[in-house]
PDB file of C-alpha atoms in Angstrom:
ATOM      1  CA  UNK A   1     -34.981  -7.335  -0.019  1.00 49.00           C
ATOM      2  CA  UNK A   2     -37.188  -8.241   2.712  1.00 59.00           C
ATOM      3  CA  UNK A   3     -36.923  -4.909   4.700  1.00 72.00           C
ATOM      4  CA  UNK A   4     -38.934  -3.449   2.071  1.00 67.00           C
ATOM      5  CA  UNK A   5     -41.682  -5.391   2.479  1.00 80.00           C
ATOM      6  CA  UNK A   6     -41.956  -4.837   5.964  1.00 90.00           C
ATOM      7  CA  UNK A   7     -40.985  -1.262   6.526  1.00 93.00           C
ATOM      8  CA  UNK A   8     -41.868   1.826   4.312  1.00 92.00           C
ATOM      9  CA  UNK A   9     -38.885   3.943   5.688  1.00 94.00           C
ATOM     10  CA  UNK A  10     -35.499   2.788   7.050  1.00 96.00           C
ATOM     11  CA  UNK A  11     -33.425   5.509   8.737  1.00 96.00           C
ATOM     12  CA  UNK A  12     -29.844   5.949   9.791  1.00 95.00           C
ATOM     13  CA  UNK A  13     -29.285   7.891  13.338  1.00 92.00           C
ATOM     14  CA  UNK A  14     -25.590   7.540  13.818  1.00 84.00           C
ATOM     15  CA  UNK A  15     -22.028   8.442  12.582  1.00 81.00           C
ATOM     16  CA  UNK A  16     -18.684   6.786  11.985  1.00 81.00           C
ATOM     17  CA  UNK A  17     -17.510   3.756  10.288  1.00 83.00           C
ATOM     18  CA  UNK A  18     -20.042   0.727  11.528  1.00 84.00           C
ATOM     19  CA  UNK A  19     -22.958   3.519  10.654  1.00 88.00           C
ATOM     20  CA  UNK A  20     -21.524   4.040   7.018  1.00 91.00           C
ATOM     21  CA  UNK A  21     -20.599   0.653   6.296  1.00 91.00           C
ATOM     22  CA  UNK A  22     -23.982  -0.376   7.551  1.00 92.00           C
ATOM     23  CA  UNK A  23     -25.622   1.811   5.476  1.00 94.00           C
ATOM     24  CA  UNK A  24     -23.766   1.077   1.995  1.00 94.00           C
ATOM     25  CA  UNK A  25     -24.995  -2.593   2.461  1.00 93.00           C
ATOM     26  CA  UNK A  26     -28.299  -1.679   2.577  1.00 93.00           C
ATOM     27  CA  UNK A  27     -28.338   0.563  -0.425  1.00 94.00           C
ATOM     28  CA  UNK A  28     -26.082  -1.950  -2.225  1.00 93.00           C
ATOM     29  CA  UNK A  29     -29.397  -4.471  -1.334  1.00 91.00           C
ATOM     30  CA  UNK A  30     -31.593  -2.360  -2.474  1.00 91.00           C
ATOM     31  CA  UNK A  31     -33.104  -0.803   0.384  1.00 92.00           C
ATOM     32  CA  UNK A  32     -34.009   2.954   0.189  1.00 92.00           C
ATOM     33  CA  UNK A  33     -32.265   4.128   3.455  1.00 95.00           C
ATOM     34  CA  UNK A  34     -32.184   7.890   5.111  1.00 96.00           C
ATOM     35  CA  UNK A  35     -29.669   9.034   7.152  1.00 94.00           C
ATOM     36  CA  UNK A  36     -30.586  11.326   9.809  1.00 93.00           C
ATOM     37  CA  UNK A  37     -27.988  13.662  11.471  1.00 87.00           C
ATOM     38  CA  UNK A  38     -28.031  16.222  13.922  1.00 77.00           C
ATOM     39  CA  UNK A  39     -26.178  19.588  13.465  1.00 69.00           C
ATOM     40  CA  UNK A  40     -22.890  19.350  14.819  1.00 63.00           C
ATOM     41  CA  UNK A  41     -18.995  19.419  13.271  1.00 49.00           C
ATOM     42  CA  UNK A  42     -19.336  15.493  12.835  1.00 56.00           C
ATOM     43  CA  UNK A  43     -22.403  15.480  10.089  1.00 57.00           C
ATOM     44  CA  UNK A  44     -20.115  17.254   7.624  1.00 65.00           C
ATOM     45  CA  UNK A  45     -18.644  14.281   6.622  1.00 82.00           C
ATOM     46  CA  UNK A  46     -21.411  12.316   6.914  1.00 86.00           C
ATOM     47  CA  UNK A  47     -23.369  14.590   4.650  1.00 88.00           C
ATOM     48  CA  UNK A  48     -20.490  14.564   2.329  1.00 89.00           C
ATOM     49  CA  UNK A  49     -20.951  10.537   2.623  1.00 91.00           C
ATOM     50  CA  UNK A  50     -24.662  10.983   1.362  1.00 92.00           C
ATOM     51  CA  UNK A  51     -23.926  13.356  -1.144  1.00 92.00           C
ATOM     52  CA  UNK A  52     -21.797  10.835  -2.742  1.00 93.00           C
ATOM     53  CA  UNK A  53     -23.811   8.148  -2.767  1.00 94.00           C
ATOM     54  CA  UNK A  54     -27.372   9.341  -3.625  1.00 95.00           C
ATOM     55  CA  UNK A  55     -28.394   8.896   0.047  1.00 94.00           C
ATOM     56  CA  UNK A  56     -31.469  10.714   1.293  1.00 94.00           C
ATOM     57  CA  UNK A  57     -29.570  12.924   4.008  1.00 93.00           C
ATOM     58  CA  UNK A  58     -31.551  14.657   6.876  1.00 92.00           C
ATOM     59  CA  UNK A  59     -30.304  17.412   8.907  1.00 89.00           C
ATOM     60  CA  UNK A  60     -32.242  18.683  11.887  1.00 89.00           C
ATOM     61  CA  UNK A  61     -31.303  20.742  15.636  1.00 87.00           C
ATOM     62  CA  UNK A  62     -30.689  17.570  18.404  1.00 83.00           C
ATOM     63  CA  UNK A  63     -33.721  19.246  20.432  1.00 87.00           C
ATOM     64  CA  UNK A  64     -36.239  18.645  17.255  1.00 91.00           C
ATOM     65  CA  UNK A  65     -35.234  14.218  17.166  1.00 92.00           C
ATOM     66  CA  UNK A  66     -38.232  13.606  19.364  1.00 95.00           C
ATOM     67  CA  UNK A  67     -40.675  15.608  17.387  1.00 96.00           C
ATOM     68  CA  UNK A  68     -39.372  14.388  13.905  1.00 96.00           C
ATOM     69  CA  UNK A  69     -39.502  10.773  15.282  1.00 97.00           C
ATOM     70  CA  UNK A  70     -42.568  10.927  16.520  1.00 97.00           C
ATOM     71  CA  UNK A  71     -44.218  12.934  13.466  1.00 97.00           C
ATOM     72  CA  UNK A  72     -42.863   9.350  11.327  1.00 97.00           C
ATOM     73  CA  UNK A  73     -46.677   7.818  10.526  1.00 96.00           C
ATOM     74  CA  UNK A  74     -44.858   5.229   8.067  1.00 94.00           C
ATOM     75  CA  UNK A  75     -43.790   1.528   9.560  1.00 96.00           C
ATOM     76  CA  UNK A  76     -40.061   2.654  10.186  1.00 96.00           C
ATOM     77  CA  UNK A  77     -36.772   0.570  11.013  1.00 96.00           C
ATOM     78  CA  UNK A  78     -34.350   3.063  13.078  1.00 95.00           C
ATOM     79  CA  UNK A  79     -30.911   2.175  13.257  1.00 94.00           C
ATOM     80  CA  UNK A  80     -29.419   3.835  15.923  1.00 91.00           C
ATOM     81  CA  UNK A  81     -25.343   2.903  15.318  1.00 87.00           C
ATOM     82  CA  UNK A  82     -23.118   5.338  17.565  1.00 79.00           C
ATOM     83  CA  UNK A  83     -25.265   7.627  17.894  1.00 81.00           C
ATOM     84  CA  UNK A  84     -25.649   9.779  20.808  1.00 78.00           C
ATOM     85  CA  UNK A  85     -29.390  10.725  21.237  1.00 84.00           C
ATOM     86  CA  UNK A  86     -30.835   8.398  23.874  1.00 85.00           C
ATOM     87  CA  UNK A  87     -34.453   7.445  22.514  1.00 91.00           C
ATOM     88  CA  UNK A  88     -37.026   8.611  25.187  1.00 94.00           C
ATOM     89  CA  UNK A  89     -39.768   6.393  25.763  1.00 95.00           C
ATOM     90  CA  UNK A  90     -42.644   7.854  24.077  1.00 96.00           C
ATOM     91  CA  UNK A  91     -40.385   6.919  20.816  1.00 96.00           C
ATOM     92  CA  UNK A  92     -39.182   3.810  22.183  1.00 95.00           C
ATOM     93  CA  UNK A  93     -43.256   2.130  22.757  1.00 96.00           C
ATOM     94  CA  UNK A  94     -44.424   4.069  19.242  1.00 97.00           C
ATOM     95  CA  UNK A  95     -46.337   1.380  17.129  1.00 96.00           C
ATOM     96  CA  UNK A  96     -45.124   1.935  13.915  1.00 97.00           C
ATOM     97  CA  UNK A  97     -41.406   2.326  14.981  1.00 97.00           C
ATOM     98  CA  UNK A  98     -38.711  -0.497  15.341  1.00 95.00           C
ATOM     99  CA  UNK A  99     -35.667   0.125  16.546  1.00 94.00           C
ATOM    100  CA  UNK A 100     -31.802  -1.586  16.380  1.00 91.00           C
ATOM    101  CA  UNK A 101     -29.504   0.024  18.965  1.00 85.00           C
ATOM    102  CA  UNK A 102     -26.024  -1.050  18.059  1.00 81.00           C
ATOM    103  CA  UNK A 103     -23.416   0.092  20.946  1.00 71.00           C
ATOM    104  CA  UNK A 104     -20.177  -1.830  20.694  1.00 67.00           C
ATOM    105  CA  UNK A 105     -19.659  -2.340  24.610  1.00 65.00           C
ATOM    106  CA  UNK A 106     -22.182  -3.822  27.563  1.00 67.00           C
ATOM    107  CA  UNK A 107     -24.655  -1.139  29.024  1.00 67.00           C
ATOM    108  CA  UNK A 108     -24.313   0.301  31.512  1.00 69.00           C
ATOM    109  CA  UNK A 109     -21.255  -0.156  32.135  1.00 72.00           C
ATOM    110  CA  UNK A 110     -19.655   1.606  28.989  1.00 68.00           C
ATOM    111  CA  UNK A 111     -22.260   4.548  27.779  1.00 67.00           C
ATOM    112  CA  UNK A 112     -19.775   6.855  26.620  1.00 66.00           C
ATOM    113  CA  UNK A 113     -19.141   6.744  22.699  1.00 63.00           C
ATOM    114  CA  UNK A 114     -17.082   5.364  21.655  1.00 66.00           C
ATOM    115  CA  UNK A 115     -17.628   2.449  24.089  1.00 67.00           C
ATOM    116  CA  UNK A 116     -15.759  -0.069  22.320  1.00 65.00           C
ATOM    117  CA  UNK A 117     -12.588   2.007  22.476  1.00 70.00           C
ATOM    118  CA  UNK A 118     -12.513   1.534  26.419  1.00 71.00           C
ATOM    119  CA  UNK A 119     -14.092  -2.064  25.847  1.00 69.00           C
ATOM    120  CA  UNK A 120     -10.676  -2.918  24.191  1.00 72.00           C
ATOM    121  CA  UNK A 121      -8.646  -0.710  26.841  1.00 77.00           C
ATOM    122  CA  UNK A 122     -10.207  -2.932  29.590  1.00 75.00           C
ATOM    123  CA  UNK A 123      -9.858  -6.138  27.398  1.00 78.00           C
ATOM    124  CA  UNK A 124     -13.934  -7.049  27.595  1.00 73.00           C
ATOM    125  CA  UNK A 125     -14.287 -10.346  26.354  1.00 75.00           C
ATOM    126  CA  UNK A 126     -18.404  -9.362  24.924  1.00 69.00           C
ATOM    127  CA  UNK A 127     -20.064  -6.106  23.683  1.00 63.00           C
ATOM    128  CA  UNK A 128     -23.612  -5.938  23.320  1.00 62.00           C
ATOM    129  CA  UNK A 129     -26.289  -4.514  20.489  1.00 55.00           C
ATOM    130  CA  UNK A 130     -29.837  -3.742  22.378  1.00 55.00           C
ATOM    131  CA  UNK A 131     -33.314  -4.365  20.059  1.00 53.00           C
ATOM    132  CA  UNK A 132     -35.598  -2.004  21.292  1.00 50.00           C
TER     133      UNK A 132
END
């Protein structure tokens, strides 16, 4: 697949349904995707989701994302797919980083996750998926 030839890492930062469906179709394409997780009650079943499908899992404190990120060296496509860190800048302008911020509702107006839960509630006609 094409992704390969651009990037040398792709990595995961996100949970849920959209972040493990998004992730199968990668692997199922070929791609050699990472999933990065923070420590929290939510990562057990994402690790458990990695586990079973020979997915390169990576576990690390919230406070250590910026120093992880910015210790990547490697052309790297994040995925950032309900995910709750908010990428500072100094990540956000870093050369050999690319980054896909899916949130399923319009920013501002719906930060929270999950947005798209009071998207529907308010019957929003759009949501919106950023490209940092």
């Amino acid at each position: 697949m094409r992704i390969n030839n651009i990037y040398t890492r792709v990595i995961v930062v996100g949970i849920g349904a959209v972040a493990t469906s998004c992730i199968l179709e990668l692997k199922n394409r070929g791609v050699n995707v990472e999933v990065l997780a923070t420590r929290s009650n939510t990562v057990l079943s994402m690790k458990s989701f990695c586990e079973r499908n020979n997915i390169d899992y990576i576990e690390i404190e919230v406070e250590s994302i910026t120093s992880f990120l910015m210790s990547i060296t490697e052309k790297t496509l994040l995925l950032s797919i309900s995910n709750r860190y908010i990428f500072p800048n100094t990540v956000i302008t870093k050369d050999n980083l690319e980054i896909i911020n899916y949130h399923g509702a319009l920013l501002p107006k719906y930060p929270a996750i999950p947005p798209a839960r009071f998207a529907l509630i308010l019957a929003e006609s759009t949501v919106n998926l950023l490209i940092l």
